[in-house]
PDB file of C-alpha atoms in Angstrom:
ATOM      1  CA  UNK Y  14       2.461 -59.807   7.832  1.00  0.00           C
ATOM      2  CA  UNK Y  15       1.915 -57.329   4.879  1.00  0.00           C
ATOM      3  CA  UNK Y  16       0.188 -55.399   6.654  1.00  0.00           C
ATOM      4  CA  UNK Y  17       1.778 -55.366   9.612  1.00  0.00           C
ATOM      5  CA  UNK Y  18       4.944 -54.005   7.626  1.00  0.00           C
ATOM      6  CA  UNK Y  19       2.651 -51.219   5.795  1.00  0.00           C
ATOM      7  CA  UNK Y  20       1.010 -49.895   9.013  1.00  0.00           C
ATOM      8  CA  UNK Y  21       4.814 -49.700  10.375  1.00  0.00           C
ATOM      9  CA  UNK Y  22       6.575 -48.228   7.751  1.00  0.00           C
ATOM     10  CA  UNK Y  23       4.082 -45.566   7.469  1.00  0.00           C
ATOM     11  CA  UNK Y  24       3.891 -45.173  11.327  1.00  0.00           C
ATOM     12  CA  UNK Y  25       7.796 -44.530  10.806  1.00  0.00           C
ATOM     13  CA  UNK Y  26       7.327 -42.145   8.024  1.00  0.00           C
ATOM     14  CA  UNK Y  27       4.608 -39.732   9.748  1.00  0.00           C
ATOM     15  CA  UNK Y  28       6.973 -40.052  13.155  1.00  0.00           C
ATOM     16  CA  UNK Y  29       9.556 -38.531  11.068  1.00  0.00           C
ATOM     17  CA  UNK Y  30       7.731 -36.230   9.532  1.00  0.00           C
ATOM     18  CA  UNK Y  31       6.431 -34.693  12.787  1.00  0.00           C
ATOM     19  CA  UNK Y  32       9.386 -34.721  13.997  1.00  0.00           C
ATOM     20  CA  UNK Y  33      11.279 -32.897  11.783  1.00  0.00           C
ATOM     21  CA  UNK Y  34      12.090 -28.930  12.341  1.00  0.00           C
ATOM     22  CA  UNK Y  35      11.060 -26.594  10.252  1.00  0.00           C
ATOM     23  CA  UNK Y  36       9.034 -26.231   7.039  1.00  0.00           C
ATOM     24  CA  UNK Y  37      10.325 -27.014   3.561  1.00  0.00           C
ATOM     25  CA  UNK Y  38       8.012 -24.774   1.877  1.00  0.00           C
ATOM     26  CA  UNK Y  39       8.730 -21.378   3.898  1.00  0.00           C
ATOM     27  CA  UNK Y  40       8.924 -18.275   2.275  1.00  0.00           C
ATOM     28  CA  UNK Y  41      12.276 -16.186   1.818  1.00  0.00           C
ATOM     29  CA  UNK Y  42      12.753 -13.029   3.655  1.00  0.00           C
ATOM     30  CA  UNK Y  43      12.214  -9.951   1.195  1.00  0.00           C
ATOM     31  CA  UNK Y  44      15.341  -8.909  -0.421  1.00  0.00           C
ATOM     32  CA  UNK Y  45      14.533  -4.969   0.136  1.00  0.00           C
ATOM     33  CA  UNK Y  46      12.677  -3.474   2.842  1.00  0.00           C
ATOM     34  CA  UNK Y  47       9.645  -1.837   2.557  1.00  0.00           C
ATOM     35  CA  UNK Y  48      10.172   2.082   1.582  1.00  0.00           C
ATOM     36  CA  UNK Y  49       8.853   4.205   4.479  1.00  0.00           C
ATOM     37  CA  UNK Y  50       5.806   7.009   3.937  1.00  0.00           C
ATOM     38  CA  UNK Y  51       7.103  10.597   3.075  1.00  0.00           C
ATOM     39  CA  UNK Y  52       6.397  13.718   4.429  1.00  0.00           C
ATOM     40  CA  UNK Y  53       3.208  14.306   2.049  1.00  0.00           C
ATOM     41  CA  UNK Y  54       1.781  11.000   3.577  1.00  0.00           C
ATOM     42  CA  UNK Y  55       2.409   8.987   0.539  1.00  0.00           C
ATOM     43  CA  UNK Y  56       3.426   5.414   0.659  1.00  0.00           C
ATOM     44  CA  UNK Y  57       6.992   6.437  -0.962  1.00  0.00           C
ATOM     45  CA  UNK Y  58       6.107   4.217  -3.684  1.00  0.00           C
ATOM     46  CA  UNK Y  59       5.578   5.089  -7.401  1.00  0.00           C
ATOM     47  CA  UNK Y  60       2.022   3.445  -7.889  1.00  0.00           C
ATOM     48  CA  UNK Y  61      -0.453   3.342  -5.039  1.00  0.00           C
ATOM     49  CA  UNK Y  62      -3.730   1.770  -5.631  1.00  0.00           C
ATOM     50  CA  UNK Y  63      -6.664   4.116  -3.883  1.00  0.00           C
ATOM     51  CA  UNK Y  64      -9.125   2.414  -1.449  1.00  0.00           C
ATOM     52  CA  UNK Y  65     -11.887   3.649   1.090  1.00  0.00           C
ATOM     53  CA  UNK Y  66     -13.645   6.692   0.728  1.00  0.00           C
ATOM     54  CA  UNK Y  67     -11.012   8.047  -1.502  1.00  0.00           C
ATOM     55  CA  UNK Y  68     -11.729   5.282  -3.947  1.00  0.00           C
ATOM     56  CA  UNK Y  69     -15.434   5.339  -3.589  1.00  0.00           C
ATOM     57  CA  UNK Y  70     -15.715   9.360  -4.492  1.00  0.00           C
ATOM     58  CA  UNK Y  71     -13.416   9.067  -7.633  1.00  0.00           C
ATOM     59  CA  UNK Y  72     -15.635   5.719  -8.730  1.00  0.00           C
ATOM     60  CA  UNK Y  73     -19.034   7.045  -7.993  1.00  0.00           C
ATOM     61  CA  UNK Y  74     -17.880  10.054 -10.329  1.00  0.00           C
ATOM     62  CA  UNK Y  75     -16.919   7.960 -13.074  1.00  0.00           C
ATOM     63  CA  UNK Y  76     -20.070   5.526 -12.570  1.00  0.00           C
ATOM     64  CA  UNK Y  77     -22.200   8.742 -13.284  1.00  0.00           C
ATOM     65  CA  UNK Y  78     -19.672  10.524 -15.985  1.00  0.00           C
ATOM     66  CA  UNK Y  79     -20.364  10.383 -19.725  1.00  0.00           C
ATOM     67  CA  UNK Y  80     -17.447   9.162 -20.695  1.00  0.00           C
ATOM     68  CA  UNK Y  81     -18.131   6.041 -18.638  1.00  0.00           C
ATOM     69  CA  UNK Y  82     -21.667   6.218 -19.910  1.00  0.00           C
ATOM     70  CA  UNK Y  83     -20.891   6.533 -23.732  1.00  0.00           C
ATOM     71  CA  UNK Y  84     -18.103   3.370 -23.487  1.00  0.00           C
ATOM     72  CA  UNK Y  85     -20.491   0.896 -20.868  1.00  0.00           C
ATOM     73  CA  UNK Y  86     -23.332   1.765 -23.824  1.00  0.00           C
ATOM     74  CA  UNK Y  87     -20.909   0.863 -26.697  1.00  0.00           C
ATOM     75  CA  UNK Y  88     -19.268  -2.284 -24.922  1.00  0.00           C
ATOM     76  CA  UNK Y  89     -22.458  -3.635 -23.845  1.00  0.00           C
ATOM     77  CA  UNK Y  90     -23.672  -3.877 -27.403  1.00  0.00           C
ATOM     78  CA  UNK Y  91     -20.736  -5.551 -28.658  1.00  0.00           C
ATOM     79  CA  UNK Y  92     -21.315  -8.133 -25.889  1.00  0.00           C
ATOM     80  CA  UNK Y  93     -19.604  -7.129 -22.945  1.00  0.00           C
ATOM     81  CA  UNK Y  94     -20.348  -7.210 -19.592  1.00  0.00           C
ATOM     82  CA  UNK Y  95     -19.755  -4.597 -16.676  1.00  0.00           C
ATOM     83  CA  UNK Y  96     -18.199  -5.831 -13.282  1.00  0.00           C
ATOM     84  CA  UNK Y  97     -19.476  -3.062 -11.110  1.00  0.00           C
ATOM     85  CA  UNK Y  98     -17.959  -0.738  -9.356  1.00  0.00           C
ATOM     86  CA  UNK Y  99     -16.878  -3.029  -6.584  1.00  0.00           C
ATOM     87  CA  UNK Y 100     -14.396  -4.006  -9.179  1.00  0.00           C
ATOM     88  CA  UNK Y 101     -13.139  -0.505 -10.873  1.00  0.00           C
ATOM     89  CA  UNK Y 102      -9.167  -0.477  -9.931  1.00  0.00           C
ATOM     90  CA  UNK Y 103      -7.729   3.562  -8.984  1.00  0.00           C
ATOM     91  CA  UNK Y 104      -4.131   4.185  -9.083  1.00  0.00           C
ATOM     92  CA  UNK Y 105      -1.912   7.372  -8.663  1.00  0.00           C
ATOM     93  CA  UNK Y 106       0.978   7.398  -9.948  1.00  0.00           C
ATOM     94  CA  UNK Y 107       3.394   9.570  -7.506  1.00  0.00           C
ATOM     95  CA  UNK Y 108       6.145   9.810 -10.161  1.00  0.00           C
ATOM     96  CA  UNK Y 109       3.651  11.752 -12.933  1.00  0.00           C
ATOM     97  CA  UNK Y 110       2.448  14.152 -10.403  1.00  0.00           C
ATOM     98  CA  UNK Y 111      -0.186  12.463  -9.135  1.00  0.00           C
ATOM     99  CA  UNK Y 112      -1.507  11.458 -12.099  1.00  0.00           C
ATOM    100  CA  UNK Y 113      -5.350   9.118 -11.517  1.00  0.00           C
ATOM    101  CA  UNK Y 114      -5.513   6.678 -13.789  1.00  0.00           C
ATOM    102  CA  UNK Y 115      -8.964   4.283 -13.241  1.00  0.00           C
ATOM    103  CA  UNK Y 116      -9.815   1.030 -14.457  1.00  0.00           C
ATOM    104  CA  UNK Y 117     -13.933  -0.159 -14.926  1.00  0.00           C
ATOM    105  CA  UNK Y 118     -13.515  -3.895 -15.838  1.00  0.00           C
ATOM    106  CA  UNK Y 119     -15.557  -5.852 -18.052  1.00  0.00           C
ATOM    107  CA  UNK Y 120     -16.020  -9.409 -18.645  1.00  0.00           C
ATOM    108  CA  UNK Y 121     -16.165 -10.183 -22.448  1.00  0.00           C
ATOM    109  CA  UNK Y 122     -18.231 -13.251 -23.725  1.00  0.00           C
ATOM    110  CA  UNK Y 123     -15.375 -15.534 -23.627  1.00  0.00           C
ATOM    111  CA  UNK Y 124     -14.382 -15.109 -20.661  1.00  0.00           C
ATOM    112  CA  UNK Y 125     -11.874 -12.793 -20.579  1.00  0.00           C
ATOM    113  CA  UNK Y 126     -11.590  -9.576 -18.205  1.00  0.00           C
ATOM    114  CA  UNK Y 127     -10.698  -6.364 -20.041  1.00  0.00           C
ATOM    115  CA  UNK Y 128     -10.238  -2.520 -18.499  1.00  0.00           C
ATOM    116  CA  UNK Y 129     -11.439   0.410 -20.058  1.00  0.00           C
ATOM    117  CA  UNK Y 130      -8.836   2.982 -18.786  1.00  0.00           C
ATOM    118  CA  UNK Y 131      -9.491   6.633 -18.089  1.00  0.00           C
ATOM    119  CA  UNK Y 132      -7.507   9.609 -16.614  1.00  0.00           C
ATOM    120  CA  UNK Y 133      -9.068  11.337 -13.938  1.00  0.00           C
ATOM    121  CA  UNK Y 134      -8.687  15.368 -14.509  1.00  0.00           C
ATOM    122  CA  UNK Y 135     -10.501  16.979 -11.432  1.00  0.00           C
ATOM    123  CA  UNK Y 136     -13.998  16.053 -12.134  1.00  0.00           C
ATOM    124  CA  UNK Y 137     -13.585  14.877 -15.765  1.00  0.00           C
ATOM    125  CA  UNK Y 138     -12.575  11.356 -17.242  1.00  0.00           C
ATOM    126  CA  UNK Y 139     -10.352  11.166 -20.308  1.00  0.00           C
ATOM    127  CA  UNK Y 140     -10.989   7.984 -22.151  1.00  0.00           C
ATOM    128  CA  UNK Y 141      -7.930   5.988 -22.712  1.00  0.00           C
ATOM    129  CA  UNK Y 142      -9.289   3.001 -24.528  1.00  0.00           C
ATOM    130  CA  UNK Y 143      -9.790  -0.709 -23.583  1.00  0.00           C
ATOM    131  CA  UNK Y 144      -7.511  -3.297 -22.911  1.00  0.00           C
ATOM    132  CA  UNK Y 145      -7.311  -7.160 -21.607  1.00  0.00           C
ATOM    133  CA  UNK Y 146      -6.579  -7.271 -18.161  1.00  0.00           C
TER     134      UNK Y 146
END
């Protein structure tokens, strides 16, 4: 009989369940709407991250650069290890001018993920440090 009334009560609760409209876990609509390009062909947004063959240019420059070279050198003595250039981030930032900023990430021995920032100049990377990620 215990049984019986296990098998039905949980019969009942999956029946409602189905049953039910909707989902309790749906998203809410965005509060603004998405900014539309400009005449220029940007996104209209501040910060746009680079991809395709854009992206692939600007990090096979910085892969062979010195800059890149001297800092990969440095932070792979101290332990350090580089992600590739699958994983080097490119952003411009509309509101600076166009400003490149790129991002080679490394993978320190504990673990954590850390960028070594430059400024791309047309051709020439400005070193801006490293910082966690």
């Amino acid at each position: 009989m215990k049984g019986y009334l296990s098998l039905m009560f949980g019969s009942l609760i999956i029946a409602v369940m189905l049953m039910m409209p909707g989902n309790s876990a749906q998203a809410e609509e965005p509060v603004t709407t998405p900014s539309q390009e400009s005449e220029d062909g940007h996104c209209g947004c501040d910060v746009e991250f680079l991809t395709g063959a854009q992206r692939n240019k600007i990090a096979a420059e910085l892969n062979s650069s010195d800059a890149f070279k001297v800092v990969k050198n440095s932070l792979e003595k101290q332990g350090y290890e580089w992600n590739g250039s699958g994983a080097t981030e490119i952003i411009i930032n509309h509101s600076m001018g166009d400003v490149i900023f790129v991002g080679a990430m490394f993978t320190a021995e504990d673990g954590l993920v850390y960028a070594a920032g430059y400024l791309y100049n047309g051709g020439q990377f400005i070193n801006l440090g490293i910082a966690p990620y």
